Coordinates of C-alpha atoms in Angstrom, one line a residue:
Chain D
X8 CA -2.3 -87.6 36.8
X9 CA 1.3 -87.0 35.8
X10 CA 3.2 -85.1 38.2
X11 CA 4.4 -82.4 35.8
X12 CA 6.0 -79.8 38.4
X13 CA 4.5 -77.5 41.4
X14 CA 2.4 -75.4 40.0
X15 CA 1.2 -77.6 37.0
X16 CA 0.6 -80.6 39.8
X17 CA -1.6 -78.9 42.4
X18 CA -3.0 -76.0 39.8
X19 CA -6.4 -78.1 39.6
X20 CA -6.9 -77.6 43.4
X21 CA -6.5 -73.9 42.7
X22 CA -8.9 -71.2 42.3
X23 CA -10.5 -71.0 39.5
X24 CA -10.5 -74.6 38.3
X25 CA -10.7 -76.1 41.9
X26 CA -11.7 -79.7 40.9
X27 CA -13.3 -80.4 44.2
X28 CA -15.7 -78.0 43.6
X29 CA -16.3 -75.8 46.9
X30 CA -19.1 -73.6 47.2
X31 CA -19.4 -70.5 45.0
X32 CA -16.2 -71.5 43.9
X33 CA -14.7 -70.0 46.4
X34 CA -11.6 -72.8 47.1
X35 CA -9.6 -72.8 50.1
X36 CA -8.5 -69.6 51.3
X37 CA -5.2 -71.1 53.0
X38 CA -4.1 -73.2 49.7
X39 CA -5.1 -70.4 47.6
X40 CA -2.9 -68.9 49.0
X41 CA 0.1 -70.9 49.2
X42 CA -0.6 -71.9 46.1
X43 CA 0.0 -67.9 44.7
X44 CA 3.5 -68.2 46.3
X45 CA 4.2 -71.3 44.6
X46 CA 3.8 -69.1 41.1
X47 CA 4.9 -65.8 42.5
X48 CA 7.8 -66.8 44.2
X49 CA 11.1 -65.9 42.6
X50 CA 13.7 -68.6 43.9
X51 CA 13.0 -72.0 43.5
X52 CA 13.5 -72.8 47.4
X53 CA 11.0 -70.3 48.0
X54 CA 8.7 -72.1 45.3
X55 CA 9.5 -75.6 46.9
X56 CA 8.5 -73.8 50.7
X57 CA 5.5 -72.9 49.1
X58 CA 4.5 -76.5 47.7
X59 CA 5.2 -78.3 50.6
X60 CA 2.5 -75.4 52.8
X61 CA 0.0 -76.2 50.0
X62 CA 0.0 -80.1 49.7
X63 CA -0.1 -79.9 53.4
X64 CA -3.3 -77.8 53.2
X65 CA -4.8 -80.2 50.6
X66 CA -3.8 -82.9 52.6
X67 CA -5.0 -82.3 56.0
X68 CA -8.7 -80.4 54.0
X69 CA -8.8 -82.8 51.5
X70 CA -9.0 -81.2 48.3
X71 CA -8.0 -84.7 46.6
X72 CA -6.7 -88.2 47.5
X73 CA -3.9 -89.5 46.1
X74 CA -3.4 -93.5 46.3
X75 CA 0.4 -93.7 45.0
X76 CA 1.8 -94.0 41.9
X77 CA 1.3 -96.5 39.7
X78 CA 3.9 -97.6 36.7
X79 CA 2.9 -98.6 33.7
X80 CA 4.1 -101.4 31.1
X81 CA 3.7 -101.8 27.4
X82 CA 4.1 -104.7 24.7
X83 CA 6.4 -103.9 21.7
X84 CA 7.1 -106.3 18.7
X85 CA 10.6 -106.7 18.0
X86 CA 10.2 -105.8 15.2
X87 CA 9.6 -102.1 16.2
X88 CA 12.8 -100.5 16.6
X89 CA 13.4 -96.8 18.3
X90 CA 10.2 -96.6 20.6
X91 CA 10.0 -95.4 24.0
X92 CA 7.4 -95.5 26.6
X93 CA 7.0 -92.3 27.2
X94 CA 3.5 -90.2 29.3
X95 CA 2.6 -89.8 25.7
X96 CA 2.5 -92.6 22.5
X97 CA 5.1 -91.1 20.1
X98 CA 5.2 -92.9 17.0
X99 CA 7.8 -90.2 15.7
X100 CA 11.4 -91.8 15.4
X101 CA 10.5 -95.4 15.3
X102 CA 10.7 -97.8 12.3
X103 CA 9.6 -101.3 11.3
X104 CA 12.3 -103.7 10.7
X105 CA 12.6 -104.6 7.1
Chain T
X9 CA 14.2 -53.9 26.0
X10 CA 16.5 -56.0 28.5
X11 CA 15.3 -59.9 27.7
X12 CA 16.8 -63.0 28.8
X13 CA 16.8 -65.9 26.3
X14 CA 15.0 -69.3 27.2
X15 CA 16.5 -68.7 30.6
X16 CA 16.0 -69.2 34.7
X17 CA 13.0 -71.4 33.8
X18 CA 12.9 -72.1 37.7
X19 CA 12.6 -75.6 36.7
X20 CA 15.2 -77.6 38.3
X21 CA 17.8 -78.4 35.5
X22 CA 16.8 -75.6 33.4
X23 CA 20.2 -74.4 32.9
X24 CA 21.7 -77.3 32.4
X25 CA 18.9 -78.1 29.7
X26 CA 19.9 -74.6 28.2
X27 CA 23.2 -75.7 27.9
X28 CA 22.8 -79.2 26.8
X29 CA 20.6 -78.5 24.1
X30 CA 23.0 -75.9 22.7
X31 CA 25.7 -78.7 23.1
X32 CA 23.7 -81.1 20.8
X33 CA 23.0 -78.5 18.2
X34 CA 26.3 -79.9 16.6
X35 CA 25.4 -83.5 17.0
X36 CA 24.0 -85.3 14.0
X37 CA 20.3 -85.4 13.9
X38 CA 18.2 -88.5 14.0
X39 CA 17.3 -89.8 10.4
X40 CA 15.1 -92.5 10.0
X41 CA 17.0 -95.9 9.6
X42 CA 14.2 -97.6 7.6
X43 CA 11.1 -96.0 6.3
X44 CA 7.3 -97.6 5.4
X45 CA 4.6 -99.6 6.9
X46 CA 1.6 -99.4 8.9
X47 CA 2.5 -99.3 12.7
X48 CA -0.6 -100.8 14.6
X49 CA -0.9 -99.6 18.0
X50 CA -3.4 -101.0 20.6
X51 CA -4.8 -98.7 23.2
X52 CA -6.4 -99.0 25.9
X53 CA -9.4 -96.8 25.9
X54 CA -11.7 -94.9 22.8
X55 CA -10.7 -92.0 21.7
X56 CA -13.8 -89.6 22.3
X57 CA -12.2 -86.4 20.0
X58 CA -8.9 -84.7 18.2
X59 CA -10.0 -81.6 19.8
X60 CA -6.8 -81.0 21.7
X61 CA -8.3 -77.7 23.0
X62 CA -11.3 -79.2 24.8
X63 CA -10.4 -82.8 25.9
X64 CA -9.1 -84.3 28.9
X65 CA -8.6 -87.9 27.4
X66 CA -5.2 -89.2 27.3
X67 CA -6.5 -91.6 24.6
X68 CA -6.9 -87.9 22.5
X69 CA -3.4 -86.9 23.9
X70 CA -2.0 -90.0 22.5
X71 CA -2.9 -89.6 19.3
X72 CA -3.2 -86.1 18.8
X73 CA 0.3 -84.9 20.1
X74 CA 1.8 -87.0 17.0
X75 CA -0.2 -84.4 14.8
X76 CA -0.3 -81.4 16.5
X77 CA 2.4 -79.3 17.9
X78 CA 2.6 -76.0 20.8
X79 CA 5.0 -73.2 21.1
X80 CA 6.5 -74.7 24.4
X81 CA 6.5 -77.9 25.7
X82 CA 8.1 -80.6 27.7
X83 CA 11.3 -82.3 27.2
X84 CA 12.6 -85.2 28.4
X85 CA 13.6 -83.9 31.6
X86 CA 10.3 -82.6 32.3
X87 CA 11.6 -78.6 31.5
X88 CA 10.2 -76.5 29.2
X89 CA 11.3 -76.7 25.8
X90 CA 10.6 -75.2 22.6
X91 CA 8.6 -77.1 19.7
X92 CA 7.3 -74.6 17.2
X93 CA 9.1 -71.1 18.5
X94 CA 13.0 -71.1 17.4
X95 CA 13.5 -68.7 20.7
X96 CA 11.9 -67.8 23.4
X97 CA 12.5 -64.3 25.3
X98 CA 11.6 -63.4 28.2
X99 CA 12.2 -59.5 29.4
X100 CA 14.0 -58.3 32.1
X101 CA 11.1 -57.3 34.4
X102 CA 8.9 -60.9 33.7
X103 CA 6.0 -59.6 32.0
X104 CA 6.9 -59.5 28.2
X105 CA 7.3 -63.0 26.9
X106 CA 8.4 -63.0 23.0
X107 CA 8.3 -66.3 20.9
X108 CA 10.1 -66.1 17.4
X109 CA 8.5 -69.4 14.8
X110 CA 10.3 -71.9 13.4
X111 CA 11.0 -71.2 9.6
X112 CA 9.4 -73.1 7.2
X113 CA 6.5 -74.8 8.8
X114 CA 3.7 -75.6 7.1
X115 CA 0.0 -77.1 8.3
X116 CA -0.9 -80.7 6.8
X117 CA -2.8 -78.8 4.3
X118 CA -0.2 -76.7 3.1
X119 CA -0.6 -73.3 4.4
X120 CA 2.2 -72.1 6.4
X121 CA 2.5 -71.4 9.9
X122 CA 2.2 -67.7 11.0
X123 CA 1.6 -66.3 14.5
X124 CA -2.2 -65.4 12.9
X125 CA -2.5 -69.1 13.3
X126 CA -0.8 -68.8 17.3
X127 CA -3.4 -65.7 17.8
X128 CA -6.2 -67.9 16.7
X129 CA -5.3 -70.5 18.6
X130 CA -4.5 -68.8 22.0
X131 CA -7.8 -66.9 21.6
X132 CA -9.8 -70.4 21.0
X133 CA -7.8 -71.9 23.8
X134 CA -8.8 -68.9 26.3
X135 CA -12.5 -69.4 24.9
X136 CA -12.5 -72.9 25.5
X137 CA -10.1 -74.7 26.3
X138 CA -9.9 -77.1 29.8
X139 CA -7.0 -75.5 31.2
X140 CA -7.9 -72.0 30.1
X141 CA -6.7 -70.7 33.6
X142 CA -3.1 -70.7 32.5
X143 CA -3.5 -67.8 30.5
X144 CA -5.6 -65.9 33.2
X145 CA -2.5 -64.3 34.2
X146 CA -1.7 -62.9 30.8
X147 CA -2.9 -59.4 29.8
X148 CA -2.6 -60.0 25.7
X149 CA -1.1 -61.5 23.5
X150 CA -0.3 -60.2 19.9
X151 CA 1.5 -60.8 16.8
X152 CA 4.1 -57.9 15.8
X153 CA 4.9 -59.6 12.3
X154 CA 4.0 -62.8 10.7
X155 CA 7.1 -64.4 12.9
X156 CA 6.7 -62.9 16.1
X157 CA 4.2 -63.6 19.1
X158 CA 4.4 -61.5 21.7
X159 CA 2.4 -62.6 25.3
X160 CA 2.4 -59.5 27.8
X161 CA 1.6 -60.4 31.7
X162 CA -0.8 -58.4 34.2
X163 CA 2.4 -59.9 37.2
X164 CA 5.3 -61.7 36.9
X165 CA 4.8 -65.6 37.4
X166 CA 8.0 -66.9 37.0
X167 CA 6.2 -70.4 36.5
X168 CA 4.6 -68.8 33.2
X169 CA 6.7 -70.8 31.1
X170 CA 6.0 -74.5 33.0
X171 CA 2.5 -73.8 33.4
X172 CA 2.3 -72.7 29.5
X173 CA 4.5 -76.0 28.9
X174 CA 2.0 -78.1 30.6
X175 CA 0.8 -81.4 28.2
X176 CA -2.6 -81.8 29.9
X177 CA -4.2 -80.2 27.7
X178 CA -1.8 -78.7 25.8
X179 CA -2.5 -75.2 23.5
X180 CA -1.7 -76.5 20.3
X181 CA -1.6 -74.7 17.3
X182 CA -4.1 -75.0 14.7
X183 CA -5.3 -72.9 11.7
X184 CA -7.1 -69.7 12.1
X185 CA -9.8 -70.6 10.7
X186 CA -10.3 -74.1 12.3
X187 CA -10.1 -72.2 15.7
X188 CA -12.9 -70.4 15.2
X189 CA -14.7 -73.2 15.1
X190 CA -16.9 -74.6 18.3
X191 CA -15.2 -77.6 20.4
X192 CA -15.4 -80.7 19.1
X193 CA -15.9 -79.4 15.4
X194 CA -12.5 -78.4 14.1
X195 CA -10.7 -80.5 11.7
X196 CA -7.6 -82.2 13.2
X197 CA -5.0 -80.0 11.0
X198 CA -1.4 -79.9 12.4
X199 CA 1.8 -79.0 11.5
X200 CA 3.4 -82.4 13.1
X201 CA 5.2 -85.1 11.8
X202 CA 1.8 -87.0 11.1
X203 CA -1.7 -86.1 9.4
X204 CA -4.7 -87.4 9.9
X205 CA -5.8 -89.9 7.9
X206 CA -9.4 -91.4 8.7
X207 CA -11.2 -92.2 12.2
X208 CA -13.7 -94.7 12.8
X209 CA -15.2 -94.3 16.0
X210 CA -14.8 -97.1 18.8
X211 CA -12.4 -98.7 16.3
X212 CA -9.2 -96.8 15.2
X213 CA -7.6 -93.9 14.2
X214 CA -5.1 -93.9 11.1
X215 CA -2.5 -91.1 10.6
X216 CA -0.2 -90.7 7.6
X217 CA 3.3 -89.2 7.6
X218 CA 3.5 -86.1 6.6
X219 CA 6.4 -85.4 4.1
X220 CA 6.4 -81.7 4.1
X221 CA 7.4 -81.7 7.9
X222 CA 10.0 -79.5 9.4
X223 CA 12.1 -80.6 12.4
X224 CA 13.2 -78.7 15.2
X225 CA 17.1 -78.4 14.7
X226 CA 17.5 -77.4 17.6
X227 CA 17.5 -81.6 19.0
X228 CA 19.3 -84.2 17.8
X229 CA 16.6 -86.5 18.3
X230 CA 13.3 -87.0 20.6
X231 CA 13.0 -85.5 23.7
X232 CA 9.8 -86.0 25.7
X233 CA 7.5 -83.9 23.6
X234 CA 9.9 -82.1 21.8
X235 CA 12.9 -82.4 20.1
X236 CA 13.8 -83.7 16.1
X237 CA 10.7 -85.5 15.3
X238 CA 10.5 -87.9 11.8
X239 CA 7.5 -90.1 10.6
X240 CA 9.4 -93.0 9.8
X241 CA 6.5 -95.5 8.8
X242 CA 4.2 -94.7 6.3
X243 CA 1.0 -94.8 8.7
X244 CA 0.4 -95.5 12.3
X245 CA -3.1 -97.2 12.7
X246 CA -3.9 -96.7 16.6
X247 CA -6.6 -99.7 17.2
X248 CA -9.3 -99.1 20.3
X249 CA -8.8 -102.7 21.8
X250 CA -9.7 -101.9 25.3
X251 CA -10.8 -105.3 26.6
X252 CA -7.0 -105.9 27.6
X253 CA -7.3 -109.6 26.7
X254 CA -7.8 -109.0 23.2
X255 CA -5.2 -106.6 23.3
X256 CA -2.7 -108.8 24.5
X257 CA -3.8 -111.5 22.5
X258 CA -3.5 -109.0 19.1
X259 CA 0.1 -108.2 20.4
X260 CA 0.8 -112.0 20.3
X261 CA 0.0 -112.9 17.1
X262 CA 1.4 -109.7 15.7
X263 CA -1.8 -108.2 14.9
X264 CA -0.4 -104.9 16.5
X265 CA 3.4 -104.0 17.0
X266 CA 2.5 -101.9 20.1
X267 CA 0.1 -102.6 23.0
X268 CA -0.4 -100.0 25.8
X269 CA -0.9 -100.8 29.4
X270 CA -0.1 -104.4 29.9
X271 CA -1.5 -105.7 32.8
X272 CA 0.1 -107.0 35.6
X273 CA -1.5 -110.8 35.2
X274 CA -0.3 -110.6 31.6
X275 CA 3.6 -109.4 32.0
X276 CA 5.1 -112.7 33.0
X277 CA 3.3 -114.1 30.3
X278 CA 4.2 -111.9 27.3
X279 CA 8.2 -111.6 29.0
X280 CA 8.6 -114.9 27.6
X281 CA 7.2 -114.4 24.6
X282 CA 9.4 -115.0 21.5
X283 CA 9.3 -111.6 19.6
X284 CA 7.5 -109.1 22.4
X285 CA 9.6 -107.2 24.7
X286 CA 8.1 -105.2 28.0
X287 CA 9.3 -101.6 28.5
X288 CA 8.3 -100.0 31.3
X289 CA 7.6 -96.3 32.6
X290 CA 8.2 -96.4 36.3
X291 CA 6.6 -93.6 37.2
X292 CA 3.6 -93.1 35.0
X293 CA 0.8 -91.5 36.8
X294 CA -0.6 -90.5 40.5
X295 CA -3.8 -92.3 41.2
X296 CA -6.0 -89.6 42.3
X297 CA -9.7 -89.3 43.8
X298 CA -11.1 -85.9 44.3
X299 CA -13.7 -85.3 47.0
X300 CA -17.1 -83.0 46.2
X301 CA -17.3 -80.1 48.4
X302 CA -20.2 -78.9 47.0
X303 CA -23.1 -80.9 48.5
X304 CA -23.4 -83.1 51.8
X305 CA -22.1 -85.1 53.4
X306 CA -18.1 -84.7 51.5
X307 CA -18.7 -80.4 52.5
X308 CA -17.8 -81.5 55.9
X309 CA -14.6 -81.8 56.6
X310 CA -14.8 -83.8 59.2
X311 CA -16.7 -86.7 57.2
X312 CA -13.9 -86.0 54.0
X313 CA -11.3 -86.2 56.8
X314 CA -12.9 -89.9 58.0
X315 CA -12.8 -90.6 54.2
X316 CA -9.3 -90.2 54.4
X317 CA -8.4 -91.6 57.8
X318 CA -10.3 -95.1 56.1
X319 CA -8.4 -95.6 53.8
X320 CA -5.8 -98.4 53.4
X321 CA -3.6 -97.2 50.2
X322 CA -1.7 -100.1 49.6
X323 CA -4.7 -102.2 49.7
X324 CA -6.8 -99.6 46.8
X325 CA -3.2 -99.3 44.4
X326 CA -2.6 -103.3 44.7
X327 CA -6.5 -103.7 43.7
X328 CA -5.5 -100.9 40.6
X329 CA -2.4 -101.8 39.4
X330 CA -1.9 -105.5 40.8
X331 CA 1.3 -104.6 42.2
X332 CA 2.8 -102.4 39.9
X333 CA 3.0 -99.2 42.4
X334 CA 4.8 -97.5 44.6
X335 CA 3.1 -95.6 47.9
X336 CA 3.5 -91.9 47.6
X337 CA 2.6 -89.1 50.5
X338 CA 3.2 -86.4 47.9
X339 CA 1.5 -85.0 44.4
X340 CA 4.7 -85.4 42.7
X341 CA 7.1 -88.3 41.8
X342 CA 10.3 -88.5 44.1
X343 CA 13.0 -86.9 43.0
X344 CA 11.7 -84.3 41.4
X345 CA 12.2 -80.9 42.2
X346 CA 9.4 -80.1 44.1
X347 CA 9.2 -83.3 45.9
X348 CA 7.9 -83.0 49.1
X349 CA 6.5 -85.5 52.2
X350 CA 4.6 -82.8 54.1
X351 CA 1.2 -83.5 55.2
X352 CA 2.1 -87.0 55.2
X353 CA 0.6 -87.9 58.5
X354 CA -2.3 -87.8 56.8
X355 CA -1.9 -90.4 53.7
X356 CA -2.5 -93.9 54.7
X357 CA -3.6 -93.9 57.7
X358 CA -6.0 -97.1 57.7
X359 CA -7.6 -96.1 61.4
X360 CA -11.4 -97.0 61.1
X361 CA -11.4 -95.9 65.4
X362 CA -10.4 -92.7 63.9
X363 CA -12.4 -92.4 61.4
X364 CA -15.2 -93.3 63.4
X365 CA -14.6 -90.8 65.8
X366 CA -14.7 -88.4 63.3
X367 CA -17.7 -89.6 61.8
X368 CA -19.1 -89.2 64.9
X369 CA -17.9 -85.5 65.8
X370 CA -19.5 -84.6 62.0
X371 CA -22.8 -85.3 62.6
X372 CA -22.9 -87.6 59.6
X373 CA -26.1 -89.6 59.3
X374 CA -25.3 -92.4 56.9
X375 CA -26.0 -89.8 53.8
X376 CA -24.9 -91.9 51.0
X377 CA -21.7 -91.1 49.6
X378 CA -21.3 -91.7 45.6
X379 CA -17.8 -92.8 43.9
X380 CA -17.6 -92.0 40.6
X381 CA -15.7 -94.0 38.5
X382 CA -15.5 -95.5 35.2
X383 CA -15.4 -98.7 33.8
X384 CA -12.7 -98.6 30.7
X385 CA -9.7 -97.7 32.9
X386 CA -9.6 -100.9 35.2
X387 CA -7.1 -98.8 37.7
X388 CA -10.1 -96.5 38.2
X389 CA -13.1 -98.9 38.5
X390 CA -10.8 -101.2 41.0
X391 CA -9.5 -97.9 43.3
X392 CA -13.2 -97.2 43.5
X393 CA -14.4 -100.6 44.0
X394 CA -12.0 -100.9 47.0
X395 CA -12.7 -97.6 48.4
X396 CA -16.2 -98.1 48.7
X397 CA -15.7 -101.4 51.1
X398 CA -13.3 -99.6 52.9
X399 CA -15.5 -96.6 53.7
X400 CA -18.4 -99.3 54.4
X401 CA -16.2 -100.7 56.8
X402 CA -15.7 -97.8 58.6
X403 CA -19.3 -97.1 59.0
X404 CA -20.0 -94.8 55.8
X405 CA -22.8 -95.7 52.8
X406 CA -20.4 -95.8 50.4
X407 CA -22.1 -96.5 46.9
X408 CA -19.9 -97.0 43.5
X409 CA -21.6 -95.3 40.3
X410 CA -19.5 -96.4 37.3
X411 CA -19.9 -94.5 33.8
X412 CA -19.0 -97.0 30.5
X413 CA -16.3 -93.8 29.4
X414 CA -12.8 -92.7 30.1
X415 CA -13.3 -89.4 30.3
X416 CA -12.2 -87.5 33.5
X417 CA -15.0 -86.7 35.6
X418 CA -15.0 -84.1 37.0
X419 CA -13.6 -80.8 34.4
X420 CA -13.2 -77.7 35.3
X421 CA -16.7 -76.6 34.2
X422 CA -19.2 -76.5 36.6
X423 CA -21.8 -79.4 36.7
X424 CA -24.7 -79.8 39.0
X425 CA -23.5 -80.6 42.7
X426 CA -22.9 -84.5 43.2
X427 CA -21.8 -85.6 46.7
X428 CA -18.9 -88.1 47.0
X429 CA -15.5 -88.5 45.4
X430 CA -14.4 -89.3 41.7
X431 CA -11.1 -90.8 40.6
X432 CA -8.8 -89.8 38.6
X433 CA -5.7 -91.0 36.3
X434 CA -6.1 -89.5 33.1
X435 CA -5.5 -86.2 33.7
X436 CA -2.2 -85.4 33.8
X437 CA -1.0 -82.1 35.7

């Protein structure tokens, strides 16, 4: 996974699409929780506050395991011209040498 | 009504993103330098659909982002960006959110864009799409006029925009009457830069440029999902080669201008190869298992927490990546806003006495625990593969179950109740 901000990162650990499937979907009351303030809260410190409560949550109850992040390296022809590695292939803006 | 323009996006950066992008307005946009030819790209893994509604895949992502496009996405920075709304408006009180479309656009068959087509799509998103939840917040959605698309809010989340922004599954934007048809079925009909062109299954995807495409103006060039797009090359042939071998090998005799995910083995290799250069995206994706806490023994929290205390992290990402990682305590990259180290006591901690001990205190009686795992994205199949001997080590009957696909494994539907752990990598959040 591609750590695309707070919410977006840790929103699969979240009621209702809790990945790691708890009973009756019911998902962990403590990051359910922390993980509201982390999309109600109207500062970005307080937003930050509330990320750091939840992946401590999902940490210590193990709602997931991450390893570490891993880079990621890709071949071009030089006779490509404009590409850039990017989360996504985008072919848009890049040209063949003639 | 009091509305605030593309604003506070709570991201960090957003302002200056506000600002930057109204700086480059006056810059000269990109233009293709040369135009034609077939650009042959070699993935890594199948591509299982062009349903960009219902797949997890970042093999669909990969191709289907270069012909579909979404109201909002992300830029280069990561911030929320526009892609087919010329404004976004957001009112004073957080619950009215008011996207204004691009003039001009048209779908690869020629019918233009109008926010019947947004209203389709939203409402075939909300059916089915994976990450459906980001709209649980929102009330309705409506169009006041074929331009204008108007989302209302039951609260205020002042994330709306990021979470709407997300590219996991993004909520792209496809004919009305393609969206109401079931997932899996709809004809891949964009309003990008490309069109589809043909798809052979297990073998390649071809897209065409499409001529009648209209650029956001608002970039001067690319910028992570958004900005001035152009289809400079005629076509762009995306090639399912994912025995990497054979994909290297094609990208040495030219028989592909583009291979993705070079392996680690390969890159010293290929860096002294006349004619292929190496570009690299540092940090490209978390590697991710995610426990079941549905069925025994992984609902105890004692046993997930000896899962945890087992493992040996550096040991699992060298297996994955070779050595192309960093070790992480966090669900986000450094230096990003919401970076944080807490609860990093708990990330790898490599004590078997511990884990033991809590093995022990759980009452766990050598119930097997599963990995699932797949077999086509190598990183996946050798996390797994490593964790299982770990866990073994440490006293649990850790079995590996490996499927032939790429998809993600666990969705956000519910499936029958599996004990054990799946990995992840392909899912981007």
């Amino acid at each position: 996974m591609t750590a695309q901000g707070g919410p977006t990162s840790l929103r699969n650990l979240a009621n209702p699409n809790n990945v790691y499937k708890p009973v009756d979907n019911a998902g962990d009351e403590a990051f359910n929780a922390a993980f509201s303030k982390i999309e109600a809260g109207a500062d970005l410190d307080t937003r930050r506050e509330a990320f750091a409560e939840a992946q401590a949550i999902a940490f210590e109850n193990v709602l997931a395991i991450p390893f570490g992040i891993m880079s990621n390296a890709q071949g071009v022809r030089a006779t490509v011209e404009g590409y850039q590695p990017y989360y996504n292939t985008r072919v848009s803006n890049v040209w063949l040498e003639q | 009504m009091p509305s605030r323009r593309f604003l506070d996006l709570l991201l960090p950066g957003a302002l200056t993103a506000l600002l930057s992008t109204t700086s480059v307005m006056a810059q000269e946009a990109f233009t293709c330098p040369a135009t034609g030819g077939d650009l042959i790209v070699g993935i890594e893994s199948g591509v299982p659909t062009l349903d960009q509604h219902t797949a997890t895949s970042s093999a669909t992502r990969n191709v289907a982002m270069n012909i579909f496009e979404t109201l909002v996405i992300r830029d280069e920075n990561m911030n929320p960006a526009p892609d087919l709304a010329a404004s976004i408006d957001v009112s004073e009180d957080g619950l009215t959110y008011t996207f204004v479309l691009r003039e001009g656009v048209k779908f690869h068959n020629g019918k233009p864009l109008t926010t019947a087509d947004v209203v389709a799509s939203f409402d075939r998103y909300k059916e089915l799409g994976v990450n459906r939840a980001t709209l649980d917040v929102v009330a309705s959605w409506e169009a006041t006029d074929d331009m204008t698309f108007v989302i209302t809010l039951n609260q205020a989340q002042p994330t709306f925009l990021e979470s709407l922004s997300s590219y996991t599954v993004p909520i792209v934007i496809v004919p009305a009457e393609e969206a109401a048809k079931p997932a899996g079925q709809i004809e891949p009909i964009g309003t990008g830069p490309f069109k589809f062109a043909e798809f052979v299954p297990d073998s390649f995807v071809r897209l065409e440029r499409y001529d009648e495409y209209v650029a956001n103006d608002s970039f001067p060039g690319l910028s992570g999902f958004a900005g001035h797009k152009q289809a400079c090359v005629d076509t762009v042939t995306f090639r399912m080669l994912t025995e990497p071998g054979a994909r290297m090998a094609a990208l040495e005799t030219g028989e592909v201008h583009i291979a993705e995910n070079v392996p680690t083995i390969s890159q010293e290799r290929l860096a002294g190869t006349e004619g292929v250069e190496l570009v690299r995206l540092e940090n490209f994706a978390l590697n991710v298992a995610y426990p079941n806490w549905s069925a025994p023994p992984t609902d105890n929290l004692q046993v997930r927490q000896a899962i945890l205390a087992a493992l040996d992290m550096e040991e699992i990402m060298e297996a994955a990546t070779d050595g192309a990682f960093e070790l992480n305590p966090s669900f986000q990259f450094p230096d990003t806003g919401y970076y944080s180290t807490a609860g990093e006591e708990f990330y790898n901690q490599h004590d078997l006495e511990k884990a033991k001990a809590l093995l022990a205190e759980s009452g766990y009686n050598n119930e097997p625990i599963v990995l699932l795992t797949n077999q086509q994205f190598p990183n996946m199949y050798n996390s797994a593969l490593v964790m299982a001997a770990q866990l073994q080590a440490a006293g649990m009957n850790a079995e590996l179950r490996a499927s032939s696909t790429g998809r993600r494994l666990l969705p956000p539907v519910r499936r029958k109740p599996r004990a054990g752990t799946s990995s992840s990598r392909s899912g981007p959040r």
